[in-house]
XYZ file of C-alpha atoms in Angstrom:
688
model
C -18.791 36.101 -25.443
C -15.716 37.501 -23.707
C -14.962 41.218 -23.943
C -12.117 40.685 -26.409
C -14.491 38.754 -28.641
C -17.043 41.570 -28.413
C -14.464 44.115 -29.517
C -13.390 41.912 -32.408
C -17.000 41.334 -33.447
C -17.790 45.037 -33.316
C -14.872 45.754 -35.600
C -15.633 42.983 -38.107
C -18.360 42.784 -40.720
C -21.652 42.166 -38.935
C -23.299 38.774 -39.174
C -26.965 38.734 -40.078
C -29.110 37.621 -37.150
C -32.613 36.531 -38.189
C -35.209 36.851 -35.458
C -38.765 35.605 -35.058
C -39.795 37.475 -31.916
C -41.106 41.025 -31.880
C -39.069 41.945 -28.801
C -35.873 42.084 -30.835
C -37.474 44.684 -33.093
C -39.478 46.722 -30.593
C -36.753 47.104 -27.955
C -34.116 49.446 -29.429
C -31.499 48.867 -26.749
C -31.458 45.099 -27.218
C -31.043 45.596 -30.929
C -28.317 48.186 -30.347
C -26.288 45.921 -28.055
C -26.527 43.155 -30.640
C -25.391 45.552 -33.362
C -22.413 46.712 -31.320
C -21.597 43.049 -30.652
C -21.388 42.288 -34.355
C -24.920 41.191 -35.266
C -27.221 42.795 -37.836
C -30.834 42.017 -36.847
C -33.075 40.920 -39.752
C -36.449 39.446 -40.549
C -36.755 36.684 -43.108
C -34.983 33.434 -43.897
C -31.252 32.851 -43.298
C -29.387 31.953 -46.483
C -25.635 32.553 -46.101
C -23.120 30.437 -44.181
C -22.496 33.236 -41.685
C -26.186 33.849 -40.981
C -27.480 33.114 -37.495
C -30.894 32.808 -35.835
C -31.521 34.851 -32.695
C -33.896 33.677 -29.973
C -34.577 34.912 -26.472
C -33.274 32.213 -24.127
C -35.843 29.450 -23.720
C -38.819 31.796 -24.037
C -42.184 30.709 -25.519
C -41.155 32.302 -28.826
C -37.800 30.506 -28.984
C -39.202 27.356 -30.690
C -40.030 29.449 -33.771
C -36.386 30.248 -34.342
C -35.289 26.753 -33.365
C -37.609 25.293 -35.990
C -36.201 27.572 -38.689
C -32.711 26.615 -37.584
C -33.658 22.959 -37.860
C -34.645 23.129 -41.509
C -32.118 25.718 -42.679
C -29.115 24.527 -40.682
C -28.424 28.044 -39.406
C -26.892 28.072 -35.902
C -29.018 29.476 -33.081
C -27.749 32.328 -30.881
C -29.559 32.659 -27.569
C -29.851 36.052 -25.910
C -30.596 36.734 -22.236
C -30.326 39.602 -19.773
C -26.997 39.882 -17.971
C -26.950 39.517 -14.187
C -27.220 43.266 -13.522
C -30.203 44.545 -15.439
C -32.094 47.623 -14.248
C -34.081 49.101 -11.376
C -37.295 47.228 -12.230
C -38.073 44.324 -14.534
C -38.962 45.405 -18.060
C -42.551 44.196 -17.693
C -42.871 46.381 -14.584
C -42.100 49.629 -16.385
C -38.372 49.197 -15.929
C -35.612 50.384 -18.205
C -34.202 48.092 -20.897
C -31.283 45.849 -19.905
C -27.840 47.201 -19.190
C -26.169 44.147 -20.688
C -26.791 40.893 -22.522
C -25.477 37.353 -22.508
C -25.148 36.494 -26.196
C -24.561 32.763 -26.386
C -23.806 30.742 -29.511
C -23.611 27.453 -27.555
C -26.599 27.381 -25.237
C -28.102 29.452 -22.437
C -26.686 29.780 -18.946
C -29.662 28.284 -17.075
C -30.041 25.241 -19.359
C -27.882 22.539 -17.798
C -28.615 19.970 -20.534
C -25.712 21.343 -22.581
C -22.783 23.640 -21.979
C -23.351 27.360 -22.490
C -20.754 29.938 -23.436
C -20.604 30.980 -19.771
C -20.081 27.370 -18.684
C -17.319 26.995 -21.271
C -15.535 30.006 -19.742
C -15.986 28.589 -16.242
C -14.749 25.159 -17.281
C -11.914 25.981 -19.663
C -10.737 29.582 -19.348
C -7.553 29.855 -17.242
C -9.243 32.464 -15.001
C -5.831 33.269 -13.546
C -5.331 36.843 -14.747
C -4.399 38.765 -11.620
C -5.808 42.048 -12.891
C -9.191 40.518 -13.762
C -9.382 38.697 -10.422
C -8.593 41.947 -8.583
C -11.402 43.591 -10.540
C -13.670 40.707 -9.575
C -12.892 41.036 -5.872
C -13.496 44.786 -6.021
C -16.678 44.189 -8.009
C -18.073 41.796 -5.401
C -17.430 44.261 -2.601
C -18.809 47.147 -4.628
C -22.114 45.371 -5.314
C -22.401 44.596 -1.609
C -21.620 48.156 -0.549
C -24.048 49.704 -3.058
C -26.724 47.012 -2.546
C -26.955 46.241 -6.259
C -28.599 43.161 -7.728
C -30.178 42.139 -11.031
C -33.327 44.124 -10.199
C -33.108 46.915 -7.670
C -36.590 48.114 -6.688
C -35.895 47.301 -3.051
C -35.078 49.414 -0.020
C -31.681 48.818 1.647
C -33.000 50.671 4.685
C -35.710 48.108 5.433
C -35.032 45.827 8.371
C -34.506 42.093 7.910
C -35.304 39.420 10.516
C -33.044 39.003 13.536
C -29.907 37.044 12.566
C -29.833 33.293 12.960
C -32.405 32.198 10.369
C -32.209 29.737 7.505
C -33.049 31.447 4.225
C -35.181 29.556 1.703
C -35.516 31.362 -1.634
C -38.750 31.040 -3.590
C -39.096 31.499 -7.347
C -42.065 32.031 -9.622
C -43.871 29.107 -11.149
C -42.871 28.563 -14.756
C -39.414 30.128 -14.351
C -37.315 28.731 -17.201
C -34.327 28.184 -14.941
C -36.373 25.646 -12.945
C -37.474 23.463 -15.849
C -34.179 23.707 -17.730
C -32.184 23.364 -14.529
C -33.407 19.856 -13.775
C -36.035 20.832 -11.169
C -39.812 21.036 -10.781
C -42.473 22.249 -8.381
C -41.868 19.204 -6.166
C -38.235 20.286 -5.777
C -39.400 23.292 -3.752
C -41.360 21.065 -1.382
C -38.320 18.849 -0.993
C -36.063 21.847 -0.375
C -38.221 23.154 2.465
C -38.181 19.742 4.151
C -34.395 19.556 3.862
C -34.000 23.046 5.336
C -36.014 22.046 8.415
C -34.336 18.673 8.871
C -30.806 19.967 8.442
C -31.377 22.871 10.850
C -33.503 21.474 13.679
C -34.989 24.215 15.821
C -33.799 27.077 13.602
C -36.122 29.727 12.209
C -36.896 29.304 8.521
C -37.450 32.485 6.492
C -38.941 31.998 3.022
C -38.115 34.949 0.770
C -41.029 35.510 -1.580
C -40.263 36.501 -5.168
C -41.110 40.171 -5.960
C -43.299 39.146 -8.921
C -45.372 37.006 -6.558
C -45.761 39.911 -4.148
C -46.919 42.094 -7.065
C -49.561 39.481 -7.942
C -48.208 38.857 -11.427
C -46.911 35.305 -11.075
C -47.532 32.742 -8.342
C -44.683 31.311 -6.325
C -44.201 27.875 -4.808
C -44.860 28.876 -1.211
C -47.828 30.664 0.314
C -49.419 31.568 3.631
C -50.131 27.897 4.265
C -46.398 27.302 4.688
C -46.026 29.998 7.353
C -46.469 28.162 10.638
C -44.360 27.289 13.636
C -40.813 28.347 12.986
C -41.460 29.083 9.279
C -42.281 32.620 8.156
C -42.746 34.346 4.810
C -40.821 37.515 4.019
C -42.356 39.568 1.219
C -40.888 42.978 2.080
C -38.587 44.494 -0.607
C -35.400 44.141 1.449
C -31.834 44.164 0.161
C -30.658 40.644 -0.714
C -27.247 41.553 0.668
C -28.676 42.477 4.076
C -30.729 39.302 4.014
C -27.602 37.221 3.437
C -25.826 38.813 6.399
C -28.191 37.350 8.985
C -28.600 33.892 7.426
C -26.931 30.789 8.861
C -27.833 28.782 5.772
C -29.178 29.476 2.275
C -31.371 27.105 0.237
C -32.215 27.678 -3.410
C -33.286 25.846 -6.547
C -31.802 28.102 -9.230
C -32.387 31.730 -8.143
C -29.759 34.364 -8.851
C -29.844 35.011 -5.118
C -27.950 31.726 -4.804
C -25.132 33.320 -6.802
C -25.266 36.352 -4.519
C -25.198 34.030 -1.507
C -21.863 32.676 -2.749
C -20.536 36.213 -3.157
C -21.739 37.031 0.367
C -19.658 34.168 1.782
C -22.225 31.362 1.975
C -22.049 27.847 0.589
C -25.678 27.613 -0.500
C -27.582 24.348 -0.683
C -28.645 24.087 -4.350
C -31.441 21.801 -5.578
C -31.432 22.749 -9.272
C -28.572 23.119 -11.733
C -27.926 26.873 -12.131
C -24.759 28.185 -13.764
C -23.072 28.779 -10.409
C -23.490 25.185 -9.151
C -20.905 22.456 -9.563
C -17.731 24.509 -9.111
C -17.006 23.659 -5.496
C -18.796 26.702 -4.084
C -22.207 25.101 -3.480
C -23.643 22.016 -1.796
C -25.397 20.382 -4.737
C -28.333 18.025 -4.326
C -28.447 17.390 -8.083
C -24.903 17.946 -9.424
C -23.979 18.377 -13.079
C -21.564 15.531 -13.777
C -19.441 17.387 -16.335
C -18.690 20.267 -13.961
C -15.628 19.034 -12.076
C -13.478 22.161 -11.818
C -13.006 23.917 -8.469
C -13.207 27.702 -8.638
C -12.903 30.601 -6.231
C -15.611 33.192 -5.735
C -13.513 35.733 -7.639
C -13.131 33.351 -10.600
C -16.875 32.649 -10.701
C -17.608 36.379 -10.581
C -14.983 37.201 -13.217
C -16.560 34.774 -15.676
C -20.204 35.701 -14.998
C -19.815 39.458 -14.661
C -16.655 40.529 -16.481
C -15.905 38.047 -19.271
C -19.250 36.670 -20.446
C -21.644 39.664 -20.767
C -21.822 42.393 -23.361
C -22.250 45.478 -21.146
C -23.701 48.674 -22.597
C -23.230 52.348 -21.796
C -26.600 53.966 -22.696
C -25.324 57.529 -22.379
C -22.308 57.193 -24.654
C -23.914 54.483 -26.822
C -21.087 51.967 -26.745
C -20.104 48.639 -25.292
C -18.346 49.134 -21.992
C -16.611 47.382 -19.129
C -18.353 45.781 -16.168
C -17.219 48.670 -13.967
C -18.666 51.285 -16.311
C -21.959 49.386 -16.376
C -21.993 49.449 -12.570
C -21.263 53.198 -12.647
C -24.384 53.688 -14.757
C -26.587 51.307 -12.779
C -25.481 52.903 -9.531
C -26.550 56.334 -10.822
C -29.963 55.039 -11.916
C -30.566 53.091 -8.702
C -29.526 56.055 -6.580
C -32.045 58.280 -8.368
C -34.767 55.683 -7.786
C -33.993 55.226 -4.096
C -33.675 58.902 -3.285
C -36.650 60.081 -5.353
C -39.262 57.310 -5.180
C -41.049 59.004 -2.278
C -41.242 62.259 -4.221
C -40.308 65.819 -3.284
C -41.886 69.184 -2.611
C -39.458 71.959 -3.565
C -39.845 75.155 -1.582
C -39.164 78.656 -2.884
C -37.259 77.582 -5.993
C -36.708 80.201 -8.689
C -38.566 79.628 -11.931
C -35.464 79.140 -14.064
C -34.174 76.389 -11.764
C -37.329 74.322 -11.838
C -36.933 72.492 -15.175
C -33.539 71.122 -14.176
C -34.741 70.194 -10.690
C -37.579 68.300 -12.318
C -35.133 66.448 -14.597
C -32.866 65.462 -11.730
C -35.323 64.718 -8.920
C -38.619 64.056 -10.693
C -38.078 60.793 -12.578
C -40.072 58.673 -10.123
C -42.704 61.214 -9.080
C -42.924 64.755 -10.472
C -41.529 67.394 -8.132
C -44.190 69.683 -6.654
C -43.102 73.330 -6.501
C -44.536 75.473 -3.735
C -43.540 78.938 -2.571
C -45.499 79.002 0.670
C -43.560 77.092 3.390
C -46.650 76.027 5.360
C -48.387 74.670 2.261
C -45.177 72.944 1.192
C -44.888 71.123 4.523
C -48.559 70.157 4.404
C -48.234 68.757 0.878
C -45.107 66.832 1.813
C -46.798 65.255 4.827
C -49.950 64.424 2.919
C -48.083 62.782 0.045
C -45.322 61.067 1.996
C -42.788 63.279 0.239
C -39.592 64.987 1.305
C -38.754 68.692 1.119
C -36.124 70.341 -1.059
C -34.756 73.780 -0.192
C -31.963 75.640 -1.947
C -28.663 75.652 -0.101
C -28.413 76.892 3.448
C -31.535 79.040 3.110
C -34.137 77.942 5.617
C -37.039 78.884 3.342
C -39.180 78.942 6.491
C -39.624 75.187 6.567
C -37.036 73.758 8.975
C -38.979 74.362 12.150
C -42.302 73.375 10.615
C -41.061 70.281 8.822
C -40.942 68.097 11.912
C -40.558 64.499 10.767
C -40.676 65.392 7.070
C -37.271 64.638 5.453
C -35.503 67.767 4.262
C -32.652 67.980 1.745
C -30.610 71.045 0.946
C -29.876 71.399 -2.763
C -26.847 73.056 -4.328
C -24.769 72.987 -7.484
C -22.131 70.288 -7.719
C -18.442 70.837 -8.438
C -18.623 69.966 -12.150
C -21.410 72.384 -12.830
C -21.701 73.479 -16.439
C -20.172 75.218 -19.395
C -21.378 78.669 -18.383
C -22.361 80.649 -15.301
C -25.195 79.971 -12.918
C -25.726 83.691 -12.636
C -26.423 83.690 -16.377
C -29.044 80.977 -15.815
C -27.026 78.156 -17.386
C -28.572 75.035 -15.828
C -26.297 72.832 -13.735
C -25.210 69.394 -14.902
C -24.732 68.299 -11.299
C -26.677 68.918 -8.109
C -26.270 67.763 -4.536
C -29.188 66.998 -2.247
C -27.866 66.793 1.301
C -30.179 65.362 3.993
C -27.748 66.231 6.821
C -26.422 69.749 6.207
C -24.673 71.368 3.244
C -21.056 71.021 2.208
C -20.033 74.690 2.532
C -21.329 75.192 6.082
C -18.530 74.039 8.423
C -20.609 74.865 11.515
C -22.541 71.619 11.152
C -22.080 68.154 9.776
C -22.967 67.360 6.174
C -23.477 64.197 4.164
C -20.265 65.118 2.368
C -18.312 64.906 5.628
C -19.825 61.493 6.306
C -18.759 60.264 2.875
C -15.191 61.428 3.451
C -15.111 59.814 6.895
C -16.474 56.513 5.534
C -14.007 56.377 2.653
C -14.627 55.216 -0.906
C -15.918 51.753 -1.825
C -13.569 49.076 -3.216
C -12.042 50.344 -6.434
C -13.264 53.864 -5.658
C -9.851 55.462 -5.281
C -8.662 54.053 -8.594
C -11.843 55.286 -10.256
C -11.313 58.754 -8.761
C -7.690 58.793 -9.925
C -8.815 58.091 -13.488
C -11.443 60.824 -13.220
C -8.900 63.328 -11.878
C -6.544 62.552 -14.755
C -9.361 63.009 -17.299
C -10.391 66.345 -15.748
C -6.786 67.571 -15.771
C -6.202 66.495 -19.383
C -9.368 68.255 -20.521
C -8.639 71.379 -18.465
C -12.039 71.275 -16.783
C -13.194 73.357 -13.827
C -16.559 74.218 -12.311
C -17.876 76.613 -14.997
C -15.682 75.907 -18.076
C -16.004 79.279 -19.770
C -14.323 80.002 -23.077
C -11.013 81.496 -21.919
C -8.929 84.391 -23.137
C -5.181 83.939 -23.692
C -3.092 83.629 -20.544
C -1.571 87.006 -19.586
C 2.184 87.309 -19.313
C 3.236 86.094 -15.870
C 6.408 87.527 -14.296
C 9.063 85.113 -13.133
C 9.152 84.247 -9.456
C 7.125 82.355 -6.891
C 3.590 82.727 -8.226
C 0.519 82.641 -5.994
C -2.922 82.405 -7.577
C -5.641 84.198 -5.605
C -9.174 83.405 -6.831
C -11.786 86.048 -6.150
C -15.184 85.018 -4.863
C -18.748 86.284 -4.749
C -18.678 88.027 -1.399
C -22.281 87.348 -0.447
C -22.025 83.720 -1.512
C -23.108 81.296 1.189
C -19.709 79.569 1.242
C -18.097 82.908 2.187
C -20.802 83.951 4.639
C -20.679 80.596 6.424
C -17.112 79.457 5.866
C -14.940 82.581 5.982
C -12.765 83.622 8.875
C -11.421 87.099 9.534
C -11.016 87.776 5.822
C -14.414 87.688 4.147
C -13.877 90.060 1.198
C -11.658 89.806 -1.843
C -9.833 92.957 -0.827
C -9.039 91.526 2.606
C -7.897 88.277 0.997
C -5.485 90.108 -1.301
C -4.170 92.215 1.564
C -3.461 89.095 3.656
C -1.728 87.327 0.777
C 0.446 90.349 -0.005
C 1.296 90.929 3.666
C 2.464 87.359 4.177
C 4.164 87.001 0.778
C 5.765 90.385 0.035
C 8.167 89.010 -2.587
C 5.764 86.713 -4.415
C 4.114 87.234 -7.781
C 0.427 87.544 -6.879
C -1.987 86.600 -9.676
C -5.562 87.671 -8.943
C -8.406 85.921 -10.782
C -11.736 87.764 -10.312
C -14.803 85.559 -10.053
C -16.589 85.352 -13.428
C -19.987 86.199 -11.899
C -18.457 89.362 -10.431
C -16.728 90.252 -13.688
C -20.058 89.833 -15.492
C -21.614 92.351 -13.098
C -24.052 89.769 -11.775
C -22.781 89.402 -8.201
C -20.928 91.372 -5.531
C -17.197 91.201 -4.866
C -15.416 93.697 -7.115
C -12.067 94.984 -5.830
C -11.368 98.679 -6.563
C -8.985 98.961 -9.507
C -6.397 100.964 -7.536
C -6.273 98.423 -4.729
C -6.156 95.475 -7.117
C -3.276 97.054 -9.049
C -1.384 97.740 -5.816
C -1.817 94.289 -4.263
C -1.665 92.015 -7.320
C 1.066 91.790 -9.928
C -1.283 90.318 -12.530
C -5.055 90.480 -12.886
C -6.085 87.476 -14.969
C -9.613 88.355 -15.866
C -10.911 85.694 -18.271
C -7.951 83.362 -18.366
C -8.633 79.673 -17.924
C -8.469 78.729 -14.237
C -7.041 75.327 -15.180
C -4.248 76.932 -17.223
C -3.523 79.443 -14.472
C -3.213 76.634 -11.924
C -0.636 74.928 -14.133
C 1.486 78.097 -14.254
C 1.525 79.000 -10.555
C 3.261 77.502 -7.544
C 0.423 77.634 -5.026
C -3.093 78.929 -4.385
C -4.438 81.060 -1.527
C -8.200 81.267 -1.081
C -11.014 81.833 1.365
C -13.329 79.014 0.291
C -13.190 78.998 -3.524
C -13.800 75.745 -5.421
C -10.720 76.717 -7.422
C -8.725 75.619 -4.365
C -10.139 72.126 -4.789
C -9.313 72.229 -8.501
C -5.733 73.185 -7.586
C -5.512 70.236 -5.188
C -6.601 67.915 -7.993
C -3.655 69.220 -10.016
C -1.135 68.735 -7.212
C -0.721 72.365 -6.143
C -0.338 73.465 -2.481
C -3.425 75.295 -1.224
C -3.717 77.691 1.727
C -7.237 78.302 3.066
C -8.213 81.367 5.077
C -11.698 79.920 5.542
C -13.003 76.360 5.865
C -14.221 75.080 2.491
C -15.401 71.500 2.041
C -11.942 70.310 0.979
C -10.091 71.839 3.962
C -9.544 70.335 7.395
C -8.641 66.876 6.057
C -4.863 67.261 6.111
C -4.557 68.082 2.410
C -4.474 71.891 2.708
C -2.678 74.465 4.845
C -5.478 75.820 7.000
C -5.361 79.251 8.661
C -8.877 78.702 10.026
C -9.526 76.225 12.864
C -10.866 72.974 11.441
C -14.070 71.477 12.842
C -13.285 68.682 15.321
C -15.506 66.400 13.215
C -12.976 66.391 10.392
C -10.648 63.774 11.833
C -10.334 61.563 8.760
C -7.145 61.857 6.731
C -8.195 60.821 3.232
C -5.971 60.595 0.218
C -6.611 63.150 -2.487
C -8.317 60.445 -4.565
C -10.589 59.523 -1.657
C -11.577 63.175 -1.190
C -12.201 63.488 -4.923
C -14.365 60.358 -4.887
C -16.585 61.903 -2.226
C -16.758 65.298 -3.951
C -17.110 64.269 -7.587
C -18.620 60.775 -7.549
C -20.491 59.938 -4.350
C -21.965 63.295 -3.259
C -23.449 64.914 -6.421
C -26.201 63.671 -8.693
C -25.709 63.958 -12.465
C -28.140 63.876 -15.382
C -26.838 63.398 -18.901
C -27.870 66.472 -20.963
C -28.060 64.355 -24.137
C -30.089 61.292 -23.079
C -31.744 62.690 -19.941
C -30.644 59.621 -17.958
C -29.106 59.691 -14.496
C -25.431 59.179 -15.174
C -22.021 58.917 -13.510
C -19.541 61.774 -13.276
C -17.475 60.364 -16.127
C -20.277 61.013 -18.618
C -20.519 64.660 -17.579
C -16.751 65.094 -17.895
C -16.975 63.739 -21.442
C -19.933 65.975 -22.317
C -18.196 69.132 -21.080
C -14.844 68.235 -22.636
C -16.429 67.496 -26.023
C -18.888 70.406 -25.936
C -21.799 67.948 -26.127
C -24.201 70.137 -24.182
C -27.396 71.344 -25.858
C -27.816 75.112 -26.051
C -30.225 76.804 -23.671
C -33.775 77.137 -24.939
C -35.575 80.431 -25.703
C -37.182 80.584 -22.255
C -33.828 80.264 -20.501
C -32.276 82.902 -22.754
C -35.156 85.286 -22.047
C -34.846 84.750 -18.295
C -31.095 85.300 -18.593
C -31.634 88.644 -20.372
C -34.204 89.741 -17.808
C -31.901 88.793 -14.954
C -29.044 90.670 -16.617
C -31.191 93.796 -17.020
C -32.318 93.514 -13.418
C -28.711 93.159 -12.219
C -27.649 96.215 -14.233
C -30.483 98.383 -12.884
C -29.826 97.140 -9.369
C -26.140 98.036 -9.709
C -26.998 101.552 -10.930
C -29.491 101.932 -8.115
C -26.893 100.930 -5.523
C -24.367 103.388 -6.964
C -26.951 106.143 -6.990
C -27.909 105.407 -3.394
C -24.272 105.395 -2.294
C -23.645 108.798 -3.855
């Protein structure tokens, strides 16, 4: 049903949906999506006029429900996975589906009668400019992110040299073959046609992943691989495979739909939902399908209007774009972590969160000895994780072992890292690290490449949400804003002076005192508002400015005031490399940088430090924010434990939906606090 219908159903009294297959009862997410779509799942016999029978597509259990419908007169509702599902199939240990097609007319792959999707394709105007723009962006986004229905493939794997004809195999017994007017002989016929219509061309048969896994046989085997015909069973990206093809042949595979989106006019031998609309060359056309559609219209119906998409973190129905946000986060975690990691020299309190973020596919191995860590990584085909710019003694020894540098992201937590509050976002950079301007980082590459289609608009919405909620990196409970004198106000955020971003990114001024002196010298008539760093104020890190000097150089010392509120009440910000400068940019304030933080050097800040020649791109603020807040960090939802997009974390922080730290974390925090206090006393005693 269309999204508007879903919303109406969710708000109305639920219809009872009687089911006769255990999957509806044992798979909570399927049941939840049905509930949110206006159906109350039941066992038993339908009795009321509004009662319905739910069956799974044309599965082996569907006849049970059909039989009950036959003798009770209750209409049958057929349920199927939507066209973006998960990383792996459910039977392969994959997650439950991200969306459903809930069809009260038929099922999309059964061409014997019109389905709800076909009705949309045939009769809906499909002329809404906003929806078609979303469809065009959606097509390009799936291509750019290499997303498909199932996603346990490697976009980095090579495909054959361009110039081949692609023939797509399917598993024997696939319902879309039988109910799409085809049979096993259709596959033999298709291969003959591919050879005859492309004399001399290479034929590449793409084997179905389930066949490769040995679970279900396909229609082609090694006996077909001879002469100019080859089998391809590697888990390559379907989008890369489409790029090199000069022709695409399919019976009813979803890859035929993706071929259309990739710009092909596939040769279709069955009767899938995407055939018959003027976008395919049909060997066996469906007579009733006479309308001519564009790719964007086909996509809008199949991906935006027909499915019920689900947000598993916020437990609600959602838009197509929000479903892609979630799938992208889950697929990214799979692709980056499936080889596994060995983390070197990580502090004990950080390990649980590192395991949550990077250990979903294979548990992270923690090792303090660099040589043993490298050996374990090599032996297990794993990569190495080190914290920040610290070498941890592994860089030289790692050799060909992939190495990522890990750091907190820019929407970190509600609380301080120095107080052992675990981060809600982490970056794992395989190139460098964002705060070291001396060398390239993956962040710089993201900025240079620019956001994907629709990315700037997504970032603009995220910026607006962050500003409305008053969010910053740490989100501490603030004290009231101090009285600010009238005049041109400059906010000067203090920093932790031994922080890596200062050590690596500062210029001549590398202390808070020097920063204040420079600001006062160049702005003698301004109202200078100094905001000490919370870690420094808590006595956990270095960077305190002597009280006399602070009182002389700053007009106001805003100790625990909200950074977001302070930004709103000042005219500009001066900083060395503080993330608060980035937060000021997001709120439209001018920012002057004495160092070279990640957000400087792109034409958006006034830079008093020479920018690296690599930073030649001139992104919009939204494009920079997309790189910093969406594309670069990894997020894990603290409520569900799922990989999630940035928007979920913004909601969690804004609504205080973050579980409290456990006893172990609180104990470690107290011990660290005691250690910091004793260390501070020791330093003072030594200095005297």
